[in-house]
Coordinates of C-alpha atoms in Angstrom, one line a residue:
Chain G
X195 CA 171.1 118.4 101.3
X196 CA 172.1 121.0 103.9
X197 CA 172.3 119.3 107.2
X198 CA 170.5 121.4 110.2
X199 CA 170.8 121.5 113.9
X200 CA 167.4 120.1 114.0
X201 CA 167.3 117.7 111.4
X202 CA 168.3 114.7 114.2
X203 CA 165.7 115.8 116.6
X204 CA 163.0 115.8 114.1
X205 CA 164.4 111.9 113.1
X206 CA 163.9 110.9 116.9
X207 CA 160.4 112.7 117.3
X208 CA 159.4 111.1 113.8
X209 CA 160.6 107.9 115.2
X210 CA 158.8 108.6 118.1
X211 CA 155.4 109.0 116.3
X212 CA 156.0 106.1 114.1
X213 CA 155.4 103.7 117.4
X214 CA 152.3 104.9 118.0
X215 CA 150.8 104.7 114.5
X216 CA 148.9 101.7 112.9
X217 CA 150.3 99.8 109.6
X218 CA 147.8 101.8 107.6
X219 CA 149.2 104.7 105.5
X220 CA 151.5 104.6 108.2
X221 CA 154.7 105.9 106.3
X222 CA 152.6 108.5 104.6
X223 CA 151.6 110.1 107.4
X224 CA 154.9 109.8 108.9
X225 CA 156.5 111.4 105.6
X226 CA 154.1 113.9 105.2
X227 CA 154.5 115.0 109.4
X228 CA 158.2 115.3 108.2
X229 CA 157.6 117.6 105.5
X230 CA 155.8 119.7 107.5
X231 CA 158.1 119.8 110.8
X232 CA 161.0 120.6 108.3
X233 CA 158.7 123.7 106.7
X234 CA 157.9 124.8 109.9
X235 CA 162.0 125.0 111.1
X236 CA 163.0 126.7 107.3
X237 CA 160.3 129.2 108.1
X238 CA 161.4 129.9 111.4
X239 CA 164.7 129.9 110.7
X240 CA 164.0 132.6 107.4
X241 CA 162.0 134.3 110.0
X242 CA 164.6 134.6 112.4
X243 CA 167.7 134.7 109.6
X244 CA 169.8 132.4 112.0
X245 CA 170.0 129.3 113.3
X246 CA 167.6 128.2 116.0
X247 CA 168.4 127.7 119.3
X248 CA 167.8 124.6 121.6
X249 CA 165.0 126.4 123.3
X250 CA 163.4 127.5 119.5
X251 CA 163.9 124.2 118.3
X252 CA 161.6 122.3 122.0
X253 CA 158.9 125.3 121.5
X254 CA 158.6 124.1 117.3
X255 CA 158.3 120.3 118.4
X256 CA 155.7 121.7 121.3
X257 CA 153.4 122.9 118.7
X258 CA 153.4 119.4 117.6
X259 CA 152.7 118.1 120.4
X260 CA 153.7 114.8 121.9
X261 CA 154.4 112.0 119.6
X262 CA 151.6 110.4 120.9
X263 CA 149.2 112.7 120.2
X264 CA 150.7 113.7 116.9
X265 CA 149.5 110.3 116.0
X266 CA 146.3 109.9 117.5
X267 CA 145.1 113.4 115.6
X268 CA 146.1 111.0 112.1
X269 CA 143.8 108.5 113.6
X270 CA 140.3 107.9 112.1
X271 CA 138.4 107.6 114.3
X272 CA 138.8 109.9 117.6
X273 CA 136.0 108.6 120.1
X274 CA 134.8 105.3 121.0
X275 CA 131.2 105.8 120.9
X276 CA 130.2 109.0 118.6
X277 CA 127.2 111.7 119.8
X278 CA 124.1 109.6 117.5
X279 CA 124.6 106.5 119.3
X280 CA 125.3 107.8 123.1
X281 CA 122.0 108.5 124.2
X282 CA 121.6 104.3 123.3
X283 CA 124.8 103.4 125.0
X284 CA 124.0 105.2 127.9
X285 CA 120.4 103.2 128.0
X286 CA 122.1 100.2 127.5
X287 CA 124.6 100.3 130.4
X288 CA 121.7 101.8 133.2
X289 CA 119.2 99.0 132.2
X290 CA 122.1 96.2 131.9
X291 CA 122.7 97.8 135.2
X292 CA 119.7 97.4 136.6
X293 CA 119.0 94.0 135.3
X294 CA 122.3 92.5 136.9
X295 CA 121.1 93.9 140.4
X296 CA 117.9 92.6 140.1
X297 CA 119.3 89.0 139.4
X298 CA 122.1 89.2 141.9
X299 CA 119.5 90.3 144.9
X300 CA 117.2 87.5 144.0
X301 CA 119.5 85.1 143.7
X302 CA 120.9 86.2 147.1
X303 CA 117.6 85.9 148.7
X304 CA 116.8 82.6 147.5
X305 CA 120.4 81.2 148.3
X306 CA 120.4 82.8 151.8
X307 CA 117.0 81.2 152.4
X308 CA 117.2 78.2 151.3
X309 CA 119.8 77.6 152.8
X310 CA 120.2 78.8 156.7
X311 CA 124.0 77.3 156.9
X312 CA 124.9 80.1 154.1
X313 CA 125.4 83.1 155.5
X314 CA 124.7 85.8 153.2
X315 CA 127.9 88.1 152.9
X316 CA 127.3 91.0 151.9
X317 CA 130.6 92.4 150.6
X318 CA 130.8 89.2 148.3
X319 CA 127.4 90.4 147.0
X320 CA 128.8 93.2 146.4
X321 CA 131.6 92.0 144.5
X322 CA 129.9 89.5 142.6
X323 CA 127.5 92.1 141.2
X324 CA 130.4 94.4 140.3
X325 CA 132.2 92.0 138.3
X326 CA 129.5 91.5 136.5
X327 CA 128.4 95.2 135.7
X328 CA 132.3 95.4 135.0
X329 CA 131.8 92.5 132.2
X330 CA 128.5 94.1 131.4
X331 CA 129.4 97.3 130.9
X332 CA 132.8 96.2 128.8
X333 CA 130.3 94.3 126.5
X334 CA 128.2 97.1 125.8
X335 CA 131.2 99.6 125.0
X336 CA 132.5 97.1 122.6
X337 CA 129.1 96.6 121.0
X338 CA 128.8 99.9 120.3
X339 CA 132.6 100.9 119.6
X340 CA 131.9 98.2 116.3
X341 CA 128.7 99.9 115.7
X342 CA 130.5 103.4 115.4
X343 CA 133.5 101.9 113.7
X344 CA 130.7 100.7 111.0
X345 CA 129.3 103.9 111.2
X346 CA 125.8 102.5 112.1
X347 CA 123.3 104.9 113.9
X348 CA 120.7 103.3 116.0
X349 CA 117.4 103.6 113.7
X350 CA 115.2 103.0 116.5
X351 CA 113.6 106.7 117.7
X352 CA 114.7 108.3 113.3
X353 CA 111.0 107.8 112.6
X354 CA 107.9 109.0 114.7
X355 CA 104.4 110.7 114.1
X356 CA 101.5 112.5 115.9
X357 CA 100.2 108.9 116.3
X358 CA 103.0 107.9 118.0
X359 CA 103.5 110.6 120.3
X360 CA 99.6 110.5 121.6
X361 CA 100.4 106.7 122.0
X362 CA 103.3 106.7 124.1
X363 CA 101.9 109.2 126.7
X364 CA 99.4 107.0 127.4
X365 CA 101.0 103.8 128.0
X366 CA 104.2 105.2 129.7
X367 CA 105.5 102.7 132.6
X368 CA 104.6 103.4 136.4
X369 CA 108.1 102.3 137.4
X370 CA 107.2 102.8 141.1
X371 CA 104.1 100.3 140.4
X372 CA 106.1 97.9 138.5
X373 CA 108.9 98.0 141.3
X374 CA 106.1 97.5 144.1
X375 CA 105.1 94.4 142.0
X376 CA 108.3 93.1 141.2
X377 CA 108.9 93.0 145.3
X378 CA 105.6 91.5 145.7
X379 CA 105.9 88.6 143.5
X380 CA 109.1 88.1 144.4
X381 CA 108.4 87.4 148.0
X382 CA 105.0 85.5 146.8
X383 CA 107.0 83.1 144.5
X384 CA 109.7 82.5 147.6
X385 CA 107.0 81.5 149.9
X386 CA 105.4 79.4 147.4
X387 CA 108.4 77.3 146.6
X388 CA 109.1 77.2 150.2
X389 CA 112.4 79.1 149.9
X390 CA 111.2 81.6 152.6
X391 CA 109.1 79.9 155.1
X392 CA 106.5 81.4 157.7
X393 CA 106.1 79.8 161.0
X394 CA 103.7 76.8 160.6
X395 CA 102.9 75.9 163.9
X396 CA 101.4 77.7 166.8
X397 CA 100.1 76.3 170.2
X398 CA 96.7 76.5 170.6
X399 CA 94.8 75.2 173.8
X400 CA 98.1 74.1 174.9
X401 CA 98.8 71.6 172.2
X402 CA 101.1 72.4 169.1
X403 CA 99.3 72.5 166.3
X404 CA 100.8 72.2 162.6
X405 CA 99.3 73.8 159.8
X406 CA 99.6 72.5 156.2
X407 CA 98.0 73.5 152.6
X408 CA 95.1 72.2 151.8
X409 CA 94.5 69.5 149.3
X410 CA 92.5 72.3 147.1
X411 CA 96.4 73.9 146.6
X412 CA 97.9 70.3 144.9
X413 CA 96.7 71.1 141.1
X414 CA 97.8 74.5 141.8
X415 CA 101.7 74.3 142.4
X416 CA 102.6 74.5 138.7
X417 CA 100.3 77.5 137.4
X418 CA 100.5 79.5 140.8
X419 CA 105.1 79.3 140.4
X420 CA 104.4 80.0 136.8
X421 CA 102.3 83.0 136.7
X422 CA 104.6 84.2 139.4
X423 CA 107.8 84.0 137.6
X424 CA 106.0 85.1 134.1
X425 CA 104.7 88.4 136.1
X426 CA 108.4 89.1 137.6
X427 CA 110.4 88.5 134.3
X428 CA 107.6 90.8 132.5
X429 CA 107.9 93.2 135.3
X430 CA 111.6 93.3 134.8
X431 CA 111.6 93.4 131.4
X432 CA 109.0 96.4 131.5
X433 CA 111.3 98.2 134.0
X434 CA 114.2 98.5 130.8
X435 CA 111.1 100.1 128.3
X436 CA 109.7 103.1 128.7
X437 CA 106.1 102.4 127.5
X438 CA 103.9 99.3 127.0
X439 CA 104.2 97.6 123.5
X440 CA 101.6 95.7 122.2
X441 CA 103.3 92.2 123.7
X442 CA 103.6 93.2 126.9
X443 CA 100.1 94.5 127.4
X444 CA 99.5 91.5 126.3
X445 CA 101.1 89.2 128.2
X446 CA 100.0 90.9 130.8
X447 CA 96.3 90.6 130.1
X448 CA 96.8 86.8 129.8
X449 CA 98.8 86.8 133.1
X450 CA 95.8 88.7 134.6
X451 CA 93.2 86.2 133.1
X452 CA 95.3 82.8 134.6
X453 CA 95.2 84.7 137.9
X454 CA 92.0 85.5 138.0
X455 CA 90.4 82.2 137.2
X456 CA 93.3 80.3 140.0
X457 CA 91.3 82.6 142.1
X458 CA 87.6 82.1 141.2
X459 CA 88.6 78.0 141.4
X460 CA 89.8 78.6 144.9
X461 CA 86.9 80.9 146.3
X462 CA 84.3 78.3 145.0
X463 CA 86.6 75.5 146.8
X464 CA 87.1 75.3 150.6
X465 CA 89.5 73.4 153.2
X466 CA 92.1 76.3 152.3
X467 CA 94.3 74.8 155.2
X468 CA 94.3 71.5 157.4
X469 CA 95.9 70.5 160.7
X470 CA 97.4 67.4 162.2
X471 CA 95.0 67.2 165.4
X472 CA 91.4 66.6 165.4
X473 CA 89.3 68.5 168.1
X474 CA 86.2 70.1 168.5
X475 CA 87.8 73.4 169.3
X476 CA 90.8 73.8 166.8
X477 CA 88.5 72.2 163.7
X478 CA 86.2 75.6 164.9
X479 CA 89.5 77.2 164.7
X480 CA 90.5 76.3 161.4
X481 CA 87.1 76.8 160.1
X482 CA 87.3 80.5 161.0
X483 CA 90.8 80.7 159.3
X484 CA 89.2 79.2 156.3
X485 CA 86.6 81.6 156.3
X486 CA 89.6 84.2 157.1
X487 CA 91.6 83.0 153.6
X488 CA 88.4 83.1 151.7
X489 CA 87.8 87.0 152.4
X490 CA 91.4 87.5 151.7
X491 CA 91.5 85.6 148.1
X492 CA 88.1 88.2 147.6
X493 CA 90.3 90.9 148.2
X494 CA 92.8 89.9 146.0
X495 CA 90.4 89.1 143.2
X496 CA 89.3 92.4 143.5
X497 CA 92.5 94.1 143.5
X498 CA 93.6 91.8 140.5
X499 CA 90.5 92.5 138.7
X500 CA 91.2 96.7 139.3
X501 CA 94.9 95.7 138.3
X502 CA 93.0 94.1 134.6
X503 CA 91.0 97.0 134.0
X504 CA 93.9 99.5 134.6
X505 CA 95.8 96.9 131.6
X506 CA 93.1 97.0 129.7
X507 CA 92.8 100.4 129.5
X508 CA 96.1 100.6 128.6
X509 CA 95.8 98.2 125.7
X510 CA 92.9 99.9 124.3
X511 CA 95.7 102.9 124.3
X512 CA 98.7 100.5 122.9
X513 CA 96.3 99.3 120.1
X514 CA 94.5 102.4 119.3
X515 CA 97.3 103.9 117.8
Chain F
X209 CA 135.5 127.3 134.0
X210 CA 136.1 131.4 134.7
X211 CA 134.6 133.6 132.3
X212 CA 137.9 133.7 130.1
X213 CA 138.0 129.7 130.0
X214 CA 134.6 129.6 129.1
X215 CA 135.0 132.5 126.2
X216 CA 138.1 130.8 125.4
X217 CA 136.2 127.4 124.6
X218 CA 133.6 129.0 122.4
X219 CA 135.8 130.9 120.4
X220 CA 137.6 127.6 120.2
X221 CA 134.1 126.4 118.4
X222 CA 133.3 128.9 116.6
X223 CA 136.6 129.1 114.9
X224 CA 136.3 125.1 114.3
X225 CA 132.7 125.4 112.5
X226 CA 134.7 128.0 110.1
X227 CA 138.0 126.1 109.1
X228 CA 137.2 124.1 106.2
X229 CA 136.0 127.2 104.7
X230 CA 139.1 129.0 105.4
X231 CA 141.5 125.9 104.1
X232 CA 138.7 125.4 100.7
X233 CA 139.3 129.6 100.2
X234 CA 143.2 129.4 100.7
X235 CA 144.0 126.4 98.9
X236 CA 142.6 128.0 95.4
X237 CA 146.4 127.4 95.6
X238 CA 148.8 124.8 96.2
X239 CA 150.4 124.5 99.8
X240 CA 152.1 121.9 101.9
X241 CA 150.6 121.4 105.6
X242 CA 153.0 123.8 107.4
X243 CA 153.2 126.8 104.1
X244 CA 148.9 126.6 104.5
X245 CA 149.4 127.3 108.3
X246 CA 151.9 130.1 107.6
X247 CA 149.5 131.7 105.2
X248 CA 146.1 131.6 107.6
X249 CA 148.6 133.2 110.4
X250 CA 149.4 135.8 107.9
X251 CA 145.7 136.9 107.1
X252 CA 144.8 136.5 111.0
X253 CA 143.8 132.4 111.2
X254 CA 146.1 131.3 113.8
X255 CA 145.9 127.5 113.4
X256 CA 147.4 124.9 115.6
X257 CA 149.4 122.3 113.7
X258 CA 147.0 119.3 115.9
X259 CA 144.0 120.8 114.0
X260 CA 144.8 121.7 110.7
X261 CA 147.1 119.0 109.5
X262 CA 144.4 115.8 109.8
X263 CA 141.8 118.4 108.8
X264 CA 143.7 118.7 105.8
X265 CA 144.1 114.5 105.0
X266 CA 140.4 114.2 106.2
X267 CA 139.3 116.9 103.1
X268 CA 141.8 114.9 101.4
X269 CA 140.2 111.4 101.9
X270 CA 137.3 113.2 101.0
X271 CA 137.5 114.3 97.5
X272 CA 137.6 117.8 98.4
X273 CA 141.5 118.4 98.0
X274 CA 143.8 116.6 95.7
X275 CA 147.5 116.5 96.8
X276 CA 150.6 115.7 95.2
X277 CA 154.0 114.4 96.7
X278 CA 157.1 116.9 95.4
X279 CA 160.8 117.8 96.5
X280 CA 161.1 121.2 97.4
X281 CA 164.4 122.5 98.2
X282 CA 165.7 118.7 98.4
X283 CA 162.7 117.8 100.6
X284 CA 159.9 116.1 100.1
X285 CA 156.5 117.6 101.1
X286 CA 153.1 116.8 99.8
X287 CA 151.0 119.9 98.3
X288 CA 147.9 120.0 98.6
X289 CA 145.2 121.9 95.9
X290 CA 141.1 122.1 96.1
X291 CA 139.6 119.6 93.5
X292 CA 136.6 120.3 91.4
X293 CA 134.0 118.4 94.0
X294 CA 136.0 121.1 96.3
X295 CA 135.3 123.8 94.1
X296 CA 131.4 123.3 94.3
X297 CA 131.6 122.6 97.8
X298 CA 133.4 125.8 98.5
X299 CA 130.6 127.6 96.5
X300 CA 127.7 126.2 98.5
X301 CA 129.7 126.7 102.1
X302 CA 130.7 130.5 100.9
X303 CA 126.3 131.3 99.9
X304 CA 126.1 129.6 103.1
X305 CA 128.6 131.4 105.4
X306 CA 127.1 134.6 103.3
X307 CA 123.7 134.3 104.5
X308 CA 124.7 133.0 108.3
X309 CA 126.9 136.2 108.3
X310 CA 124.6 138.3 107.3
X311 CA 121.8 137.2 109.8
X312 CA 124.1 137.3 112.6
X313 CA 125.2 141.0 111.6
X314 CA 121.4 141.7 111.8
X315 CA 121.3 140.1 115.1
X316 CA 124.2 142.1 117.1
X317 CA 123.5 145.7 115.2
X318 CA 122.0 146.4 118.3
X319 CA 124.6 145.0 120.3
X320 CA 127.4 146.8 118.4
X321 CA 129.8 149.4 120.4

């Protein structure tokens, strides 16, 4: 075989290709890119009807391009994460997102106050929270890179009908509700573990006076934390959907049920709060404040009983369809 | 992205969308990667090597070519051919690129200089 000016140089670029290639059909391709870098200097060169110059020769291999992208073109697969399955990896990493603030403020909040000697630093916060998106989000790409590797499209929004479409606009999410409620069970459920604590003594008549629960609160620790927590892990679930399924509606109806009845016990009961002094004057005191709580649990029976309605409407939707 | 970046990128596409007809058409006869390139230059295709050359070991891997390793003036080069599954493919694609063509033409005629 005639041996060529360019014959060495397309040795070293092949070469150059070969460490960037995987085992598989690895000296095919490598053979076959030969093949075609030698056509493409005979043609030239028959083009031309002389020998190519140094210049000639770069602008042939430039076509190419670099080895390393010569050999990522031979490579199956050319994307992580393909166009079916994005809009899902995208939804994966905001909620995942989302999910890993949530549990990082919280857990701040209840490790500042429960303990004052902790300050709460907020660049470490910060940090903390971002190594764990970083993990997070590292997860998520790998789930998904297997997923397209297996060529595996997300089945979950292929099938829908008019049914379905009716259904889900009414029983999409109030995200600005669920966030309000998320806040306000938080802070309920901290005060009721005594993690964040009110001021329980004031001076009245110029004596301090300490206020305490009542004994009507003892049976009530348990199911009180409970339906608290239940509500904020639903609520934070609900923030990742975009509509009410038939479990969380639900959930949330039982949620609203235990709530309701806590309440109805503790309207029909009394001696909401006691004190450690006995006096004609601050017993008339806490009496009012008593009568004070038990317009305020109304209230809050009423609002929870508007918040039931508004779920049961929204059940009748989820079911309906 | 100017106006000629921008045209530049949807030629790019459009171009892309019509390739595999263009390699199915031209390989009725046997070419290597770098002779197939020469001959879609030579009826106006100007392919770069980064596109054409996996495009044709992906129609390869898919049934659509058939290709065979020979020595051609003492080097070795793998030819490449359309296959029967190719054949019936190309037949679809070229009723298909037909009828596209033909609505398209319908749609600029009143756009035409």
């Amino acid at each position: 075989m005639k041996q060529t000016n360019y014959d060495e140089y397309i040795e070293q670029y092949i070469d150059n290709v070969s460490l960037y290639l995987t085992a598989t059909k690895k000296d095919d391709v490598l053979a076959e890119l030969k093949g075609n870098l030698e056509g493409a200097f005979e043609m030239k060169q028959e083009a031309l009807e002389r020998e190519l110059n140094e210049h000639e020769i770069e602008e042939t291999f430039k076509a190419f391009g670099h080895p390393f992208k010569a050999a990522s073109l031979y490579s199956e697969q050319q994307y992580l994460i393909g166009p079916a399955n994005f809009p899902f990896f995208k939804k994966a990493l905001v909620y995942s997102w989302i999910f890993i603030f949530s549990i990082h403020i919280i857990s701040s909040i209840i490790f500042a106050m429960a303990d004052p000697n902790v300050n709460f630093r907020l660049f470490g916060w910060l940090f903390n929270s971002l190594d764990s998106i970083i993990f997070v989000s590292l997860v998520c790409v790998v789930i998904f890179y297997l997923l397209e590797k297996n060529s595996y499209e997300i089945p979950l929004f292929k099938q829908f009908s008019l049914k379905t479409l009716a259904a889900t606009k009414n029983t999409a999410i109030d995200r600005q509700d669920l966030i309000t409620d998320i806040i306000s069970e938080t802070i309920a459920l901290l005060w009721w573990i005594d993690v964040i604590k009110f001021p329980s003594k004031i001076t009245f008549d110029n004596q301090a006076v300490m206020f305490s629960f009542g004994e009507v609160w003892q049976p009530l620790f348990w199911p009180i934390a409970f339906i608290l927590g239940a509500s904020i892990a639903l609520h934070l679930w609900l923030l990742t959907c975009n509509y009410w399924s038939k479990l969380s509606v639900f959930i949330e109806l039982i949620l609203d049920m235990i709530a309701i009845a806590i309440l109805i016990y503790l309207i029909t009961a009394s001696g909401y709060i006691s004190v450690n002094i006995e006096s004609d004057k601050i017993l008339d005191f806490v009496t009012n404040i008593n009568l004070g709580l038990f317009y305020t649990l109304i209230g809050i029976l009423l609002v929870i009983i508007y918040e039931t309605y508004k779920h049961l409407k929204i059940a009748y939707n989820v079911y309906r369809y | 992205m100017n106006e000629h970046e921008l045209f530049e990128k949807l030629k790019l596409e459009l171009r892309r969308g019509s390739l595999v007809l263009a390699v199915l058409c031209q390989l009725n006869e046997e070419h290597y990667g770098y002779s197939l390139r020469h001959a879609l230059t030579e009826v106006g295709l100007d392919i770069d090597e980064g596109t054409l050359y996996p495009l044709i070991r992906r129609l390869e891997s898919q049934g659509l070519l058939t290709s065979e390793w020979r020595e051609e003036g003492n080097r070795k080069k793998r030819f490449y051919q359309i296959s029967t599954l190719g054949l019936t493919v190309r037949t679809a694609l070229i009723t298909e690129w037909q009828q596209m063509n033909s609505s398209i033409g319908e749609l600029i005629k009143g756009d035409l200089p």
